[in-house]
Amino acid sequence: RARRAPRAAMKRLFGQAKAAPAPAGPAPSLADASGRIDSRVTELEAKITKCDEDIRRYMAQGKGPQQKQLALQCMKRKRMYEQQRDQILGTQFNVDCLAGAQEQADLTAMTVEAMQAGHKDLKQRYANMGGAADVEKLMDNMADLQDEIADINEALSTSYAVPDGFDESQFESEFAALEEEMTMQKLSGIAPAAAAPDYLPA
């Protein structure tokens, strides 16, 4: 007991250790604050409407001093509710402005992140192309391929059924002679005989 006395005196002198404060919950969002303000404004509007109804009811009961006193009290309460409503509406305006600025900041941050991702992707795509030198080499290879395709098509279009010694100018001369002969026969009134082709039997 003698040893406990100094401890008790120290507790009275310095007090007991305070308990650790409870961890605070998440801070309310601007949307939560705006919702609470809307609810409060709605309550005040309902009270103002009720005051108007009471004022009219007391005034309708007559012009006695009691009715007048009750009506004046309702008017004072109405004015107090109106002042509270106006103050809260001013606060709500500030909250809505801050919420708009926060939303704009979120939109800006999202846009910047999207642009950064797009820039990174675009840079990677061009890196995969290998640069201007590789693209020029690709275009040269494509031009060479087109030339090769043209050579192949030209080779495929060559006819191997024509015998050796084929001369285009000989056929041109023969065609012109035949055309002149047919013109002379037409002028002389002689109908040209239709000759059968050599490959048909006589």
PDB file of C-alpha atoms in Angstrom:
ATOM      1  CA  ARG A   1       0.000   0.000   0.000  1.00  0.00           C
ATOM      2  CA  ALA A   2       2.835   2.409   0.765  1.00  0.00           C
ATOM      3  CA  ARG A   3       4.288   1.840  -2.682  1.00  0.00           C
ATOM      4  CA  ARG A   4       0.961   2.389  -4.422  1.00  0.00           C
ATOM      5  CA  ALA A   5       0.457   5.834  -2.871  1.00  0.00           C
ATOM      6  CA  PRO A   6       3.082   7.619  -5.019  1.00  0.00           C
ATOM      7  CA  ARG A   7       1.535   6.100  -8.149  1.00  0.00           C
ATOM      8  CA  ALA A   8      -1.891   7.344  -7.192  1.00  0.00           C
ATOM      9  CA  ALA A   9      -0.458  10.812  -6.515  1.00  0.00           C
ATOM     10  CA  MET A  10       1.259  10.837  -9.878  1.00  0.00           C
ATOM     11  CA  LYS A  11      -1.992   9.898 -11.596  1.00  0.00           C
ATOM     12  CA  ARG A  12      -3.758  12.758  -9.847  1.00  0.00           C
ATOM     13  CA  LEU A  13      -0.939  15.111 -10.794  1.00  0.00           C
ATOM     14  CA  PHE A  14      -0.329  14.145 -14.401  1.00  0.00           C
ATOM     15  CA  GLY A  15      -3.571  12.403 -15.137  1.00  0.00           C
ATOM     16  CA  GLN A  16      -4.072   9.047 -16.795  1.00  0.00           C
ATOM     17  CA  ALA A  17      -2.810   8.360 -20.291  1.00  0.00           C
ATOM     18  CA  LYS A  18      -5.375   9.207 -22.903  1.00  0.00           C
ATOM     19  CA  ALA A  19      -6.723   6.405 -25.022  1.00  0.00           C
ATOM     20  CA  ALA A  20      -5.632   6.345 -28.633  1.00  0.00           C
ATOM     21  CA  PRO A  21      -8.171   8.079 -30.843  1.00  0.00           C
ATOM     22  CA  ALA A  22     -10.310   5.820 -33.004  1.00  0.00           C
ATOM     23  CA  PRO A  23      -9.268   5.730 -36.637  1.00  0.00           C
ATOM     24  CA  ALA A  24     -11.198   8.304 -38.642  1.00  0.00           C
ATOM     25  CA  GLY A  25     -13.440   7.058 -41.403  1.00  0.00           C
ATOM     26  CA  PRO A  26     -13.190   8.173 -45.005  1.00  0.00           C
ATOM     27  CA  ALA A  27     -13.846  11.849 -45.577  1.00  0.00           C
ATOM     28  CA  PRO A  28     -17.235  12.627 -47.119  1.00  0.00           C
ATOM     29  CA  SER A  29     -17.209  13.304 -50.822  1.00  0.00           C
ATOM     30  CA  LEU A  30     -18.448  16.518 -52.424  1.00  0.00           C
ATOM     31  CA  ALA A  31     -21.412  14.604 -53.796  1.00  0.00           C
ATOM     32  CA  ASP A  32     -22.316  13.485 -50.256  1.00  0.00           C
ATOM     33  CA  ALA A  33     -22.035  17.047 -48.989  1.00  0.00           C
ATOM     34  CA  SER A  34     -24.184  18.366 -51.823  1.00  0.00           C
ATOM     35  CA  GLY A  35     -26.801  15.691 -51.125  1.00  0.00           C
ATOM     36  CA  ARG A  36     -26.938  16.586 -47.448  1.00  0.00           C
ATOM     37  CA  ILE A  37     -27.295  20.251 -48.349  1.00  0.00           C
ATOM     38  CA  ASP A  38     -30.158  19.463 -50.728  1.00  0.00           C
ATOM     39  CA  SER A  39     -31.941  17.549 -47.976  1.00  0.00           C
ATOM     40  CA  ARG A  40     -31.496  20.436 -45.558  1.00  0.00           C
ATOM     41  CA  VAL A  41     -32.773  22.965 -48.091  1.00  0.00           C
ATOM     42  CA  THR A  42     -35.827  20.797 -48.703  1.00  0.00           C
ATOM     43  CA  GLU A  43     -36.537  20.665 -44.963  1.00  0.00           C
ATOM     44  CA  LEU A  44     -36.234  24.447 -44.641  1.00  0.00           C
ATOM     45  CA  GLU A  45     -38.505  25.002 -47.637  1.00  0.00           C
ATOM     46  CA  ALA A  46     -41.119  22.781 -46.010  1.00  0.00           C
ATOM     47  CA  LYS A  47     -40.856  24.766 -42.751  1.00  0.00           C
ATOM     48  CA  ILE A  48     -41.188  28.063 -44.634  1.00  0.00           C
ATOM     49  CA  THR A  49     -44.296  26.784 -46.386  1.00  0.00           C
ATOM     50  CA  LYS A  50     -45.726  25.668 -43.013  1.00  0.00           C
ATOM     51  CA  CYS A  51     -45.060  29.142 -41.568  1.00  0.00           C
ATOM     52  CA  ASP A  52     -46.940  30.749 -44.460  1.00  0.00           C
ATOM     53  CA  GLU A  53     -49.893  28.461 -43.821  1.00  0.00           C
ATOM     54  CA  ASP A  54     -49.880  29.236 -40.076  1.00  0.00           C
ATOM     55  CA  ILE A  55     -49.651  32.984 -40.702  1.00  0.00           C
ATOM     56  CA  ARG A  56     -52.664  32.912 -43.003  1.00  0.00           C
ATOM     57  CA  ARG A  57     -54.580  30.694 -40.578  1.00  0.00           C
ATOM     58  CA  TYR A  58     -53.942  33.019 -37.606  1.00  0.00           C
ATOM     59  CA  MET A  59     -54.851  36.089 -39.624  1.00  0.00           C
ATOM     60  CA  ALA A  60     -58.056  34.436 -40.772  1.00  0.00           C
ATOM     61  CA  GLN A  61     -59.113  33.830 -37.167  1.00  0.00           C
ATOM     62  CA  GLY A  62     -59.562  37.538 -36.546  1.00  0.00           C
ATOM     63  CA  LYS A  63     -57.647  40.682 -35.629  1.00  0.00           C
ATOM     64  CA  GLY A  64     -57.284  39.990 -31.938  1.00  0.00           C
ATOM     65  CA  PRO A  65     -53.959  40.597 -30.150  1.00  0.00           C
ATOM     66  CA  GLN A  66     -53.359  36.885 -29.597  1.00  0.00           C
ATOM     67  CA  GLN A  67     -53.795  36.016 -33.276  1.00  0.00           C
ATOM     68  CA  LYS A  68     -51.560  38.918 -34.224  1.00  0.00           C
ATOM     69  CA  GLN A  69     -48.848  37.783 -31.785  1.00  0.00           C
ATOM     70  CA  LEU A  70     -48.964  34.234 -33.129  1.00  0.00           C
ATOM     71  CA  ALA A  71     -48.781  35.500 -36.691  1.00  0.00           C
ATOM     72  CA  LEU A  72     -45.779  37.694 -35.864  1.00  0.00           C
ATOM     73  CA  GLN A  73     -43.963  34.768 -34.250  1.00  0.00           C
ATOM     74  CA  CYS A  74     -44.551  32.692 -37.373  1.00  0.00           C
ATOM     75  CA  MET A  75     -43.189  35.534 -39.475  1.00  0.00           C
ATOM     76  CA  LYS A  76     -40.019  35.633 -37.349  1.00  0.00           C
ATOM     77  CA  ARG A  77     -39.560  31.879 -37.679  1.00  0.00           C
ATOM     78  CA  LYS A  78     -40.135  32.146 -41.416  1.00  0.00           C
ATOM     79  CA  ARG A  79     -37.484  34.859 -41.706  1.00  0.00           C
ATOM     80  CA  MET A  80     -35.022  32.739 -39.689  1.00  0.00           C
ATOM     81  CA  TYR A  81     -35.637  29.710 -41.937  1.00  0.00           C
ATOM     82  CA  GLU A  82     -35.203  31.872 -45.021  1.00  0.00           C
ATOM     83  CA  GLN A  83     -31.854  33.187 -43.771  1.00  0.00           C
ATOM     84  CA  GLN A  84     -30.662  29.651 -43.017  1.00  0.00           C
ATOM     85  CA  ARG A  85     -31.794  28.505 -46.452  1.00  0.00           C
ATOM     86  CA  ASP A  86     -29.970  31.368 -48.178  1.00  0.00           C
ATOM     87  CA  GLN A  87     -26.764  30.654 -46.252  1.00  0.00           C
ATOM     88  CA  ILE A  88     -26.937  26.957 -47.090  1.00  0.00           C
ATOM     89  CA  LEU A  89     -27.605  27.727 -50.756  1.00  0.00           C
ATOM     90  CA  GLY A  90     -24.472  29.875 -50.786  1.00  0.00           C
ATOM     91  CA  THR A  91     -22.523  26.985 -49.283  1.00  0.00           C
ATOM     92  CA  GLN A  92     -23.984  24.599 -51.839  1.00  0.00           C
ATOM     93  CA  PHE A  93     -22.873  26.915 -54.644  1.00  0.00           C
ATOM     94  CA  ASN A  94     -19.296  26.726 -53.381  1.00  0.00           C
ATOM     95  CA  VAL A  95     -19.512  22.939 -53.042  1.00  0.00           C
ATOM     96  CA  ASP A  96     -20.899  22.583 -56.575  1.00  0.00           C
ATOM     97  CA  CYS A  97     -18.140  24.827 -57.952  1.00  0.00           C
ATOM     98  CA  LEU A  98     -15.499  22.730 -56.237  1.00  0.00           C
ATOM     99  CA  ALA A  99     -17.149  19.526 -57.484  1.00  0.00           C
ATOM    100  CA  GLY A 100     -17.102  20.924 -61.016  1.00  0.00           C
ATOM    101  CA  ALA A 101     -13.433  21.801 -60.697  1.00  0.00           C
ATOM    102  CA  GLN A 102     -12.690  18.311 -59.351  1.00  0.00           C
ATOM    103  CA  GLU A 103     -14.580  16.712 -62.209  1.00  0.00           C
ATOM    104  CA  GLN A 104     -12.662  18.857 -64.688  1.00  0.00           C
ATOM    105  CA  ALA A 105      -9.391  17.830 -63.041  1.00  0.00           C
ATOM    106  CA  ASP A 106     -10.365  14.155 -63.292  1.00  0.00           C
ATOM    107  CA  LEU A 107     -11.242  14.618 -66.952  1.00  0.00           C
ATOM    108  CA  THR A 108      -7.950  16.404 -67.609  1.00  0.00           C
ATOM    109  CA  ALA A 109      -5.970  13.672 -65.842  1.00  0.00           C
ATOM    110  CA  MET A 110      -7.783  10.975 -67.824  1.00  0.00           C
ATOM    111  CA  THR A 111      -7.116  12.831 -71.070  1.00  0.00           C
ATOM    112  CA  VAL A 112      -3.420  13.206 -70.264  1.00  0.00           C
ATOM    113  CA  GLU A 113      -3.124   9.508 -69.403  1.00  0.00           C
ATOM    114  CA  ALA A 114      -4.884   8.555 -72.640  1.00  0.00           C
ATOM    115  CA  MET A 115      -2.589  10.824 -74.659  1.00  0.00           C
ATOM    116  CA  GLN A 116       0.496   9.389 -72.954  1.00  0.00           C
ATOM    117  CA  ALA A 117      -0.668   5.842 -73.690  1.00  0.00           C
ATOM    118  CA  GLY A 118      -1.448   6.784 -77.287  1.00  0.00           C
ATOM    119  CA  HIS A 119       1.960   8.419 -77.727  1.00  0.00           C
ATOM    120  CA  LYS A 120       3.684   5.348 -76.320  1.00  0.00           C
ATOM    121  CA  ASP A 121       1.718   3.039 -78.608  1.00  0.00           C
ATOM    122  CA  LEU A 122       2.364   5.228 -81.658  1.00  0.00           C
ATOM    123  CA  LYS A 123       6.078   5.379 -80.870  1.00  0.00           C
ATOM    124  CA  GLN A 124       6.198   1.607 -80.527  1.00  0.00           C
ATOM    125  CA  ARG A 125       4.398   1.118 -83.842  1.00  0.00           C
ATOM    126  CA  TYR A 126       6.875   3.334 -85.682  1.00  0.00           C
ATOM    127  CA  ALA A 127       9.730   1.599 -83.903  1.00  0.00           C
ATOM    128  CA  ASN A 128       8.406  -1.719 -85.211  1.00  0.00           C
ATOM    129  CA  MET A 129       8.549  -0.300 -88.744  1.00  0.00           C
ATOM    130  CA  GLY A 130      12.324   0.095 -88.380  1.00  0.00           C
ATOM    131  CA  GLY A 131      12.670   3.715 -89.379  1.00  0.00           C
ATOM    132  CA  ALA A 132      12.744   5.568 -92.693  1.00  0.00           C
ATOM    133  CA  ALA A 133      15.667   3.553 -94.086  1.00  0.00           C
ATOM    134  CA  ASP A 134      13.811   0.274 -93.657  1.00  0.00           C
ATOM    135  CA  VAL A 135      10.681   1.738 -95.251  1.00  0.00           C
ATOM    136  CA  GLU A 136      12.703   2.959 -98.252  1.00  0.00           C
ATOM    137  CA  LYS A 137      14.273  -0.498 -98.568  1.00  0.00           C
ATOM    138  CA  LEU A 138      10.804  -2.028 -98.463  1.00  0.00           C
ATOM    139  CA  MET A 139       9.610   0.294-101.235  1.00  0.00           C
ATOM    140  CA  ASP A 140      12.657  -0.635-103.358  1.00  0.00           C
ATOM    141  CA  ASN A 141      11.947  -4.322-102.829  1.00  0.00           C
ATOM    142  CA  MET A 142       8.340  -3.772-103.857  1.00  0.00           C
ATOM    143  CA  ALA A 143       9.475  -1.963-107.026  1.00  0.00           C
ATOM    144  CA  ASP A 144      11.828  -4.841-107.854  1.00  0.00           C
ATOM    145  CA  LEU A 145       9.006  -7.293-107.263  1.00  0.00           C
ATOM    146  CA  GLN A 146       6.727  -5.354-109.613  1.00  0.00           C
ATOM    147  CA  ASP A 147       9.404  -5.453-112.322  1.00  0.00           C
ATOM    148  CA  GLU A 148       9.817  -9.171-111.833  1.00  0.00           C
ATOM    149  CA  ILE A 149       6.059  -9.732-112.031  1.00  0.00           C
ATOM    150  CA  ALA A 150       5.952  -7.708-115.278  1.00  0.00           C
ATOM    151  CA  ASP A 151       8.736  -9.862-116.754  1.00  0.00           C
ATOM    152  CA  ILE A 152       6.912 -13.033-115.756  1.00  0.00           C
ATOM    153  CA  ASN A 153       3.654 -11.836-117.302  1.00  0.00           C
ATOM    154  CA  GLU A 154       5.450 -10.871-120.499  1.00  0.00           C
ATOM    155  CA  ALA A 155       7.043 -14.303-120.674  1.00  0.00           C
ATOM    156  CA  LEU A 156       3.718 -16.017-120.110  1.00  0.00           C
ATOM    157  CA  SER A 157       2.046 -13.977-122.875  1.00  0.00           C
ATOM    158  CA  THR A 158       4.537 -15.206-125.527  1.00  0.00           C
ATOM    159  CA  SER A 159       2.854 -17.582-128.024  1.00  0.00           C
ATOM    160  CA  TYR A 160       4.839 -20.698-128.874  1.00  0.00           C
ATOM    161  CA  ALA A 161       2.335 -21.888-131.562  1.00  0.00           C
ATOM    162  CA  VAL A 162       3.761 -19.502-134.185  1.00  0.00           C
ATOM    163  CA  PRO A 163       6.306 -21.228-136.468  1.00  0.00           C
ATOM    164  CA  ASP A 164       9.785 -19.922-136.942  1.00  0.00           C
ATOM    165  CA  GLY A 165      10.284 -17.205-139.532  1.00  0.00           C
ATOM    166  CA  PHE A 166       7.074 -15.395-138.634  1.00  0.00           C
ATOM    167  CA  ASP A 167       7.223 -11.821-139.959  1.00  0.00           C
ATOM    168  CA  GLU A 168       4.470  -9.389-139.162  1.00  0.00           C
ATOM    169  CA  SER A 169       5.331  -7.157-142.167  1.00  0.00           C
ATOM    170  CA  GLN A 170       4.709 -10.015-144.638  1.00  0.00           C
ATOM    171  CA  PHE A 171       1.177 -10.421-143.419  1.00  0.00           C
ATOM    172  CA  GLU A 172       0.627  -6.688-143.600  1.00  0.00           C
ATOM    173  CA  SER A 173       1.697  -6.692-147.275  1.00  0.00           C
ATOM    174  CA  GLU A 174      -0.478  -9.711-148.108  1.00  0.00           C
ATOM    175  CA  PHE A 175      -3.435  -8.103-146.380  1.00  0.00           C
ATOM    176  CA  ALA A 176      -2.986  -4.872-148.373  1.00  0.00           C
ATOM    177  CA  ALA A 177      -2.764  -6.805-151.694  1.00  0.00           C
ATOM    178  CA  LEU A 178      -5.886  -8.765-150.917  1.00  0.00           C
ATOM    179  CA  GLU A 179      -7.714  -5.626-149.967  1.00  0.00           C
ATOM    180  CA  GLU A 180      -6.695  -3.968-153.289  1.00  0.00           C
ATOM    181  CA  GLU A 181      -7.815  -7.026-155.254  1.00  0.00           C
ATOM    182  CA  MET A 182     -11.235  -7.035-153.599  1.00  0.00           C
ATOM    183  CA  THR A 183     -11.634  -3.319-154.355  1.00  0.00           C
ATOM    184  CA  MET A 184     -10.876  -3.862-158.084  1.00  0.00           C
ATOM    185  CA  GLN A 185     -13.319  -6.754-158.304  1.00  0.00           C
ATOM    186  CA  LYS A 186     -15.989  -4.633-156.722  1.00  0.00           C
ATOM    187  CA  LEU A 187     -15.425  -1.812-159.216  1.00  0.00           C
ATOM    188  CA  SER A 188     -15.551  -4.233-162.209  1.00  0.00           C
ATOM    189  CA  GLY A 189     -18.743  -5.885-160.965  1.00  0.00           C
ATOM    190  CA  ILE A 190     -17.196  -9.313-160.531  1.00  0.00           C
ATOM    191  CA  ALA A 191     -18.193 -11.034-157.346  1.00  0.00           C
ATOM    192  CA  PRO A 192     -15.185 -12.555-155.628  1.00  0.00           C
ATOM    193  CA  ALA A 193     -15.293 -16.271-155.312  1.00  0.00           C
ATOM    194  CA  ALA A 194     -15.272 -17.538-151.798  1.00  0.00           C
ATOM    195  CA  ALA A 195     -12.272 -19.742-151.528  1.00  0.00           C
ATOM    196  CA  ALA A 196     -12.380 -22.601-149.087  1.00  0.00           C
ATOM    197  CA  PRO A 197      -9.733 -22.728-146.444  1.00  0.00           C
ATOM    198  CA  ASP A 198      -6.767 -25.013-147.160  1.00  0.00           C
ATOM    199  CA  TYR A 199      -7.523 -27.215-144.184  1.00  0.00           C
ATOM    200  CA  LEU A 200     -11.008 -28.166-145.594  1.00  0.00           C
ATOM    201  CA  PRO A 201     -11.389 -31.007-148.188  1.00  0.00           C
ATOM    202  CA  ALA A 202     -12.057 -29.921-151.788  1.00  0.00           C
TER     203      ALA A 202
END
